[in-house]
Coordinates of C-alpha atoms and ligand atoms in Angstrom, one line a residue:
X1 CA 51.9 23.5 24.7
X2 CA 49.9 20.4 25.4
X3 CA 51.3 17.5 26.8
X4 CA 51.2 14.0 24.2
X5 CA 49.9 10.6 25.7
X6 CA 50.1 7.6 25.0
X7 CA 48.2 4.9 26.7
X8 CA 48.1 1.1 26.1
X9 CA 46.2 -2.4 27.5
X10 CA 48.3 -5.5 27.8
X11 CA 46.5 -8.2 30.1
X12 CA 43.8 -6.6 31.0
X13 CA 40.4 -6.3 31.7
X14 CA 39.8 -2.7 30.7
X15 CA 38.5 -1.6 33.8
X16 CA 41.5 0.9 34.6
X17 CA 40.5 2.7 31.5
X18 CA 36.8 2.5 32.9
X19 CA 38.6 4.7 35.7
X20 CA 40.3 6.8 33.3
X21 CA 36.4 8.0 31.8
X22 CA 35.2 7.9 35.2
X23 CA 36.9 11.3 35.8
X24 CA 33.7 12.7 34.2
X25 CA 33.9 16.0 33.9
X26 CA 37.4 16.4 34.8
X27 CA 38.6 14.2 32.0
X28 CA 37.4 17.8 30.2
X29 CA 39.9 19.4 32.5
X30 CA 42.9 17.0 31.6
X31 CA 41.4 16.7 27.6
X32 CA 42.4 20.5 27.5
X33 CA 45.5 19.9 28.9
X34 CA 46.9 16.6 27.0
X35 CA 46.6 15.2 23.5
X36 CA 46.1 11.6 23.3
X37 CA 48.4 10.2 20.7
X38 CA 47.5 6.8 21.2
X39 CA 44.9 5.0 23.2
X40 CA 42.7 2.2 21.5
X41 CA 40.1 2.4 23.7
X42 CA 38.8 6.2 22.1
X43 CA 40.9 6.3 18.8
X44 CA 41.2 4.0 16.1
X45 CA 44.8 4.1 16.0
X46 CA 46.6 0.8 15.1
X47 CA 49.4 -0.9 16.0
X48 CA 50.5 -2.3 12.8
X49 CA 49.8 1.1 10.7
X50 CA 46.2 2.2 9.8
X51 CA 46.1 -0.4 7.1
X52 CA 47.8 -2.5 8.9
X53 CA 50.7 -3.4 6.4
X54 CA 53.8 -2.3 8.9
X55 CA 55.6 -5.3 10.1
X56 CA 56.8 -3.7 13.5
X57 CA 54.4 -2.5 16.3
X58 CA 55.0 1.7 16.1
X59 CA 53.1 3.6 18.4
X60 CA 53.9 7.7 18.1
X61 CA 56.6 9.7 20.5
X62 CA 55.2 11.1 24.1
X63 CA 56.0 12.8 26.8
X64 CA 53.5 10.4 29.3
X65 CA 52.9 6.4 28.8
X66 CA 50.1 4.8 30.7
X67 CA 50.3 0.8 30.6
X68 CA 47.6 -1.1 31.9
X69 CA 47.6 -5.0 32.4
X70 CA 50.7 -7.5 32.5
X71 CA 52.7 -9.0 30.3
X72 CA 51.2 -12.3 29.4
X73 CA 52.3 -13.2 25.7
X74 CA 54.4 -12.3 22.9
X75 CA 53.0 -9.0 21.8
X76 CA 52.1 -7.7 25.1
X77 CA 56.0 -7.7 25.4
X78 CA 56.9 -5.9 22.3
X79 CA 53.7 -3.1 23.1
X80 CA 55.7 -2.4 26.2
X81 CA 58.9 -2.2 25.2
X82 CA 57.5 -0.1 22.6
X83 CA 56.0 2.1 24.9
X84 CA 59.0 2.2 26.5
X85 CA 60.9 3.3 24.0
X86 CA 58.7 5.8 23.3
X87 CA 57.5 7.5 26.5
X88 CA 59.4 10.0 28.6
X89 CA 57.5 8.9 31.6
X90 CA 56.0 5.6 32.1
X91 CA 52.8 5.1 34.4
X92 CA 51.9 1.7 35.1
X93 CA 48.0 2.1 36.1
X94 CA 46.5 -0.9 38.3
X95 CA 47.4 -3.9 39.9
X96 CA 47.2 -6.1 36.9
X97 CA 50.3 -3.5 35.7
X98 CA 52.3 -3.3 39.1
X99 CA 51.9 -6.7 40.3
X100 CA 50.0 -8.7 37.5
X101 CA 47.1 -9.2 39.6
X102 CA 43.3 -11.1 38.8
X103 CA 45.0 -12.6 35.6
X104 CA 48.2 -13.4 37.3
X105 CA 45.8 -16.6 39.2
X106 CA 46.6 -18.2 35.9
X107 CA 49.9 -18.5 37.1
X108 CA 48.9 -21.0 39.3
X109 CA 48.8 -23.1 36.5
X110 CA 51.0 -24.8 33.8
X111 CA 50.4 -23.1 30.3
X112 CA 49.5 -26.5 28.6
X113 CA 46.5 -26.9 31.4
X114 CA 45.2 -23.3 30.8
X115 CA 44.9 -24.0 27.0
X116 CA 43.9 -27.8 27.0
X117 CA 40.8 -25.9 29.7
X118 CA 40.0 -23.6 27.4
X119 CA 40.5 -24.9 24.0
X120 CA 40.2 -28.6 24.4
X121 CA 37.2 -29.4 26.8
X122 CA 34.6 -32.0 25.6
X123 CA 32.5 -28.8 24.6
X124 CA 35.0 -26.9 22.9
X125 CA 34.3 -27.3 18.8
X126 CA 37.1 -29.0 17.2
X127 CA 36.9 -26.1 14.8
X128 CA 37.9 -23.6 18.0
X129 CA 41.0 -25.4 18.6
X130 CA 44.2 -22.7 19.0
X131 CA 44.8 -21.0 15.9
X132 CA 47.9 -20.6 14.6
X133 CA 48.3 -17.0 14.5
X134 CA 47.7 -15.7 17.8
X135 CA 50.9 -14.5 20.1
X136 CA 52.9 -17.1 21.6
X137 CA 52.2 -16.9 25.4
X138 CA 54.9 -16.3 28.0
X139 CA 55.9 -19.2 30.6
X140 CA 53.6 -16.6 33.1
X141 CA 52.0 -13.3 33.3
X142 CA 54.3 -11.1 34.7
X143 CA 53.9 -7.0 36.3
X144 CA 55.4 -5.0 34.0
X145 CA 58.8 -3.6 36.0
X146 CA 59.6 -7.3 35.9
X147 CA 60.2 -7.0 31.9
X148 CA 61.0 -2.8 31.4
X149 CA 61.4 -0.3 33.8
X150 CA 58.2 1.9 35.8
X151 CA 58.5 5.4 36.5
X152 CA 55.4 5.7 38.4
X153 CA 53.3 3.1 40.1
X154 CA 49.4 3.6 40.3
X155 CA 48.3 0.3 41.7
X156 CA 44.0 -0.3 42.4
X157 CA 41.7 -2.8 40.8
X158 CA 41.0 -0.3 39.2
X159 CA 42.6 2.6 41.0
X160 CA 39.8 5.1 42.2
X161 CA 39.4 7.6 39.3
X162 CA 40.6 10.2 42.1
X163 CA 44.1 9.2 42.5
X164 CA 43.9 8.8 38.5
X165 CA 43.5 12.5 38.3
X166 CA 46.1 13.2 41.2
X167 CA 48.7 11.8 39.3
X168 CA 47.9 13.3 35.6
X169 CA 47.6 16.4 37.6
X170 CA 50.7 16.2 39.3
X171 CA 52.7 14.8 36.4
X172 CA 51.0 17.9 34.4
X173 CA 52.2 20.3 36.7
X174 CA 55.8 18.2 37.0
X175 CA 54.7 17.9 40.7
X176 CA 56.3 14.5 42.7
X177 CA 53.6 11.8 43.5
X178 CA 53.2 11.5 47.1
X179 CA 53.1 7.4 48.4
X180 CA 51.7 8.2 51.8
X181 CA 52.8 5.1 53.0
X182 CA 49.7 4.1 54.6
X183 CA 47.4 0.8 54.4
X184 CA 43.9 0.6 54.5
X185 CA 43.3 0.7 57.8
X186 CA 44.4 3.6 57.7
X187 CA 41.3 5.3 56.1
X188 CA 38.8 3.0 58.1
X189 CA 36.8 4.3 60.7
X190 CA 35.3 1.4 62.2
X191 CA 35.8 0.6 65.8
X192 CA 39.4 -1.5 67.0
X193 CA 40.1 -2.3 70.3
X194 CA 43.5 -3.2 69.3
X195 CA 46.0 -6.7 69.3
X196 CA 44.8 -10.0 70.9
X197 CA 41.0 -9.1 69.8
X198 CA 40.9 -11.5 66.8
X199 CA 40.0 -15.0 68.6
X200 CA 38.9 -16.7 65.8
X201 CA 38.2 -16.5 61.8
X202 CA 34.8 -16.9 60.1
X203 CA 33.9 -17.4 56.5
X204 CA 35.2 -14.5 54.5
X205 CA 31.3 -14.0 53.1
X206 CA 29.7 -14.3 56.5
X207 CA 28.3 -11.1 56.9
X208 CA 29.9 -9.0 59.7
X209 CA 28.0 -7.8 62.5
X210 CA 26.4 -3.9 62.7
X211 CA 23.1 -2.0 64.4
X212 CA 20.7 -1.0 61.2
X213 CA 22.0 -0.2 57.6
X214 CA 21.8 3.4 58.1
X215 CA 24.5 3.0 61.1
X216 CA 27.7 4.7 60.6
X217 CA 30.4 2.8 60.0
X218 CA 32.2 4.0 63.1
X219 CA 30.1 2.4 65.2
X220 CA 30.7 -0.6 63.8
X221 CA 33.6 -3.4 64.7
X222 CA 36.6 -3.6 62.7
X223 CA 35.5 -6.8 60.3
X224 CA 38.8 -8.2 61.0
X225 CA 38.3 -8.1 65.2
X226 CA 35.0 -9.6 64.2
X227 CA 36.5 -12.7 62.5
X228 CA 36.3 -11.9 59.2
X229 CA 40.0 -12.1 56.8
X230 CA 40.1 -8.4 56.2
X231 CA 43.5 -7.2 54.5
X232 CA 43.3 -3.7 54.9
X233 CA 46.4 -3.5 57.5
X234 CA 48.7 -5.3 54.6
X235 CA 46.9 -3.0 51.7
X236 CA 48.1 0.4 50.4
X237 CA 45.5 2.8 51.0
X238 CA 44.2 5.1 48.6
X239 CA 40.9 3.2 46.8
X240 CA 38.5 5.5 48.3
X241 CA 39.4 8.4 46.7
X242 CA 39.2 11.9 47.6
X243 CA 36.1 11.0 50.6
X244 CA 39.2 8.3 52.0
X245 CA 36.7 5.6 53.2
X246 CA 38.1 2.3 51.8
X247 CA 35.5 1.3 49.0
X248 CA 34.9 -2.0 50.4
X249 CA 34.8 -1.5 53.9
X250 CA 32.3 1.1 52.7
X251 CA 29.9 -1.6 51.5
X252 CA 30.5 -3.8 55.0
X253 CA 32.9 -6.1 53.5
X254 CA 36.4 -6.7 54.7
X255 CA 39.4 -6.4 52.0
X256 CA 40.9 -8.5 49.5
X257 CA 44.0 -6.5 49.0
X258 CA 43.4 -5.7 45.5
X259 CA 45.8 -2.4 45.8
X260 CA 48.7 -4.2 46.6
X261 CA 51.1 -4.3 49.3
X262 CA 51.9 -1.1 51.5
X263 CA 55.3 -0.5 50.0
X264 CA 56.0 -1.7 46.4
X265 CA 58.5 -4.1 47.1
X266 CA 56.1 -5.5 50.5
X267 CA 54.5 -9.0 50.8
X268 CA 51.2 -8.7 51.6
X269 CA 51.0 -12.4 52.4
X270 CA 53.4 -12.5 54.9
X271 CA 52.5 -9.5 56.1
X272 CA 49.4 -11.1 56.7
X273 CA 50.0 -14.6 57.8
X274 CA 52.5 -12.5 60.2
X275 CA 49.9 -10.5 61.9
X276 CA 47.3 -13.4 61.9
X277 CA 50.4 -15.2 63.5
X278 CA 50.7 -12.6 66.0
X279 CA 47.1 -13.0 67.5
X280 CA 47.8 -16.6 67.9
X281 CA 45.4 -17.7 64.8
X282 CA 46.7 -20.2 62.1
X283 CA 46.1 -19.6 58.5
X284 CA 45.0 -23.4 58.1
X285 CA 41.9 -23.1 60.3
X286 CA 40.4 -20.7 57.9
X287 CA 38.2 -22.8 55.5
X288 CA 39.3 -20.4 52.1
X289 CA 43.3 -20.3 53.0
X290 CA 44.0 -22.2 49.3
X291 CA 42.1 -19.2 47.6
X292 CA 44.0 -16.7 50.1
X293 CA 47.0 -18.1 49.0
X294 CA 45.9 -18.2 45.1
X295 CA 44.7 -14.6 45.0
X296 CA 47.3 -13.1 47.5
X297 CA 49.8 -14.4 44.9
X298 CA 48.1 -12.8 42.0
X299 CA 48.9 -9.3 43.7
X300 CA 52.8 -10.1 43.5
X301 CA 53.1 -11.7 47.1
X302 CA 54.4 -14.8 45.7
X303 CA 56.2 -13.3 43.2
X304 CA 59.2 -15.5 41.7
X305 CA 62.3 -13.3 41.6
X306 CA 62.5 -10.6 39.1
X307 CA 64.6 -11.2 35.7
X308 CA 67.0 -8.6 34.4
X309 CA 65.1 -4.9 34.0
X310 CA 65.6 -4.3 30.1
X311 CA 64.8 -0.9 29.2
Ligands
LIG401 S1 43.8 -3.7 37.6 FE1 41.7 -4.5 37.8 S2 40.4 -3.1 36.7 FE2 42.6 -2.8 36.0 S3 42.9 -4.1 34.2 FE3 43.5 -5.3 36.1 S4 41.6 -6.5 36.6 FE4 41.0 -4.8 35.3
LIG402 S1 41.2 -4.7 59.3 FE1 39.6 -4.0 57.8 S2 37.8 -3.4 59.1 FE2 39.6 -3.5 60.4 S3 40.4 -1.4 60.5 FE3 41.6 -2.5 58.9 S4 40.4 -2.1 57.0 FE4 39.1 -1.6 58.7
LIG403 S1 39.0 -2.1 50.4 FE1 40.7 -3.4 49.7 S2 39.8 -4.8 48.2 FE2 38.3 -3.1 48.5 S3 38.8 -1.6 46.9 FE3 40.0 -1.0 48.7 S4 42.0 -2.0 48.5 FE4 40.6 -3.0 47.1

């Protein structure tokens, strides 16, 4: 008997379903396995009914639930609660879902700035103003264990389409998901010579130091020894897949942290400002700490505290 599930977008930008196709040929493999009830992004299935005359979001009984994106407005809450209600299991799939992530930078922001920017600028169309009948947005965008509960947490932006097919395999096979526990660094082969060999930080973009492009990448200096704000020590591991290099550090360039903190609950900021701390070098000398701070808070490190789980 196949396994039903249902999968839904909230605020998002539709590149953890990307990783969902990306399977290629094993999406075969989990097609044989699963029927999709739900999932907008390969079935025209509605929300509101197929002609669109029910008054209630519905979306059909499963056994799996896949979320992606936060919570940002008025109907992303009542498609998550409805998935919720609805799915045995619910997978929250990328950092967007377990933290809020890139849109979460809007929290930054007061709601009436965000709109007056975008609807009211001196080349918006008077005719483009709000309409009326779009979702009332929230006070923030907000990960969604902050609003319903989260059986399972697959943070990446978006996670690697490897770790995807871990956990539908796993869950298939009513197998545990293992959280190794580790952080980037972890998978990175490059070079460290270990604490007190970060002197001083460069521009995030400088590019790092290495021999040729065809070097390996264990000859070359950790980025962050070199100067450069990598995050990988403060980052949950798992974004290169199945091969384990760390997809950035791959291409020479240090981390951002887009996989979220080490343990769910972590604070990748601190963590960071911590070990920076600890090799004598202050956060304010680096010429992009206000976008450090901004984009470290979109993956949950500045997190307000949570409001009552519903679920
Ligand atoms: S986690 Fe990244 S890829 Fe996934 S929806 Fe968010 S921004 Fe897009
Ligand atoms: S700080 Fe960056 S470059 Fe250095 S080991 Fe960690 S992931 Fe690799
Ligand atoms: S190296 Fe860091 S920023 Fe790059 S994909 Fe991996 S977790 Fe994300």
């Amino acid at each position: 008997m196949s396994i039903k599930v249902a999968e839904e977008w909230l605020n998002a930008c539709s590149g953890c379903e990307i990783a969902i196709v990306d399977l290629g040929e094993r999406l075969l493999d989990v097609l044989n396995l699963v029927d999709f009830v739900h999932m907008p992004v390969i079935m025209d299935h509605k929300l509101y009914g197929q002609l669109g005359d029910q008054k209630h979001i519905h979306i059909p009984e499963a056994d799996v639930g896949i979320l992606t994106g936060g919570i940002r407005n008025e109907e992303h809450l009542e498609v998550a609660r409805e998935m919720r209600a609805q799915c045995k299991t619910l997978i929250a799939l990328g950092t967007c879902a377990t933290h809020g992530g890139i849109p979460a930078l809007a929290n930054s922001y007061q709601n009436e700035e965000l709109l007056q920017r975008i609807f009211s600028t001196e080349t918006t169309d008077p005719a483009d103003a709000l309409p009326d009948d779009v979702p009332e947005i929230l006070e923030r965008c907000q990960a969604l264990d902050e609003l319903i509960k989260v059986d399972v947490y697959l943070p990446g932006c978006p996670p690697h389409p490897d770790q995807i097919y871990g956990a539908l395999t796993a869950l298939l096979e009513g197998r545990p998901l293992e959280d190794s526990g580790k952080s980037v660094c972890n998978d990175c082969p490059t070079i460290r010579e270990g604490k007190g060999q970060l002197k001083n930080l460069r521009r995030f973009l400088q590019p790092p130091h290495y021999g040729t492009p065809d070097e390996p990448l264990d000859k070359m200096r950790c980025l962050l020894e070199q100067g450069l704000l990598c995050m990988g020590s403060v980052t949950r591991a798992g974004c290169g897949g199945d091969v384990g290099t760390p997809r950035c550090i791959a291409a020479r360039v240090p981390c951002r942290g887009c996989s979220g903190p080490v343990r769910h609950e972590g604070n990748q900021l601190l963590d960071m400002l911590n070990g920076l701390a600890s090799n004598g070098i202050d956060i304010r000398s680096l010429p992009e700490h206000t976008s450090l701070l901004r984009f470290s808070g979109a993956h949950g490190l500045l997190r307000p505290k949570r409001t009552k789980k519903e679920a």
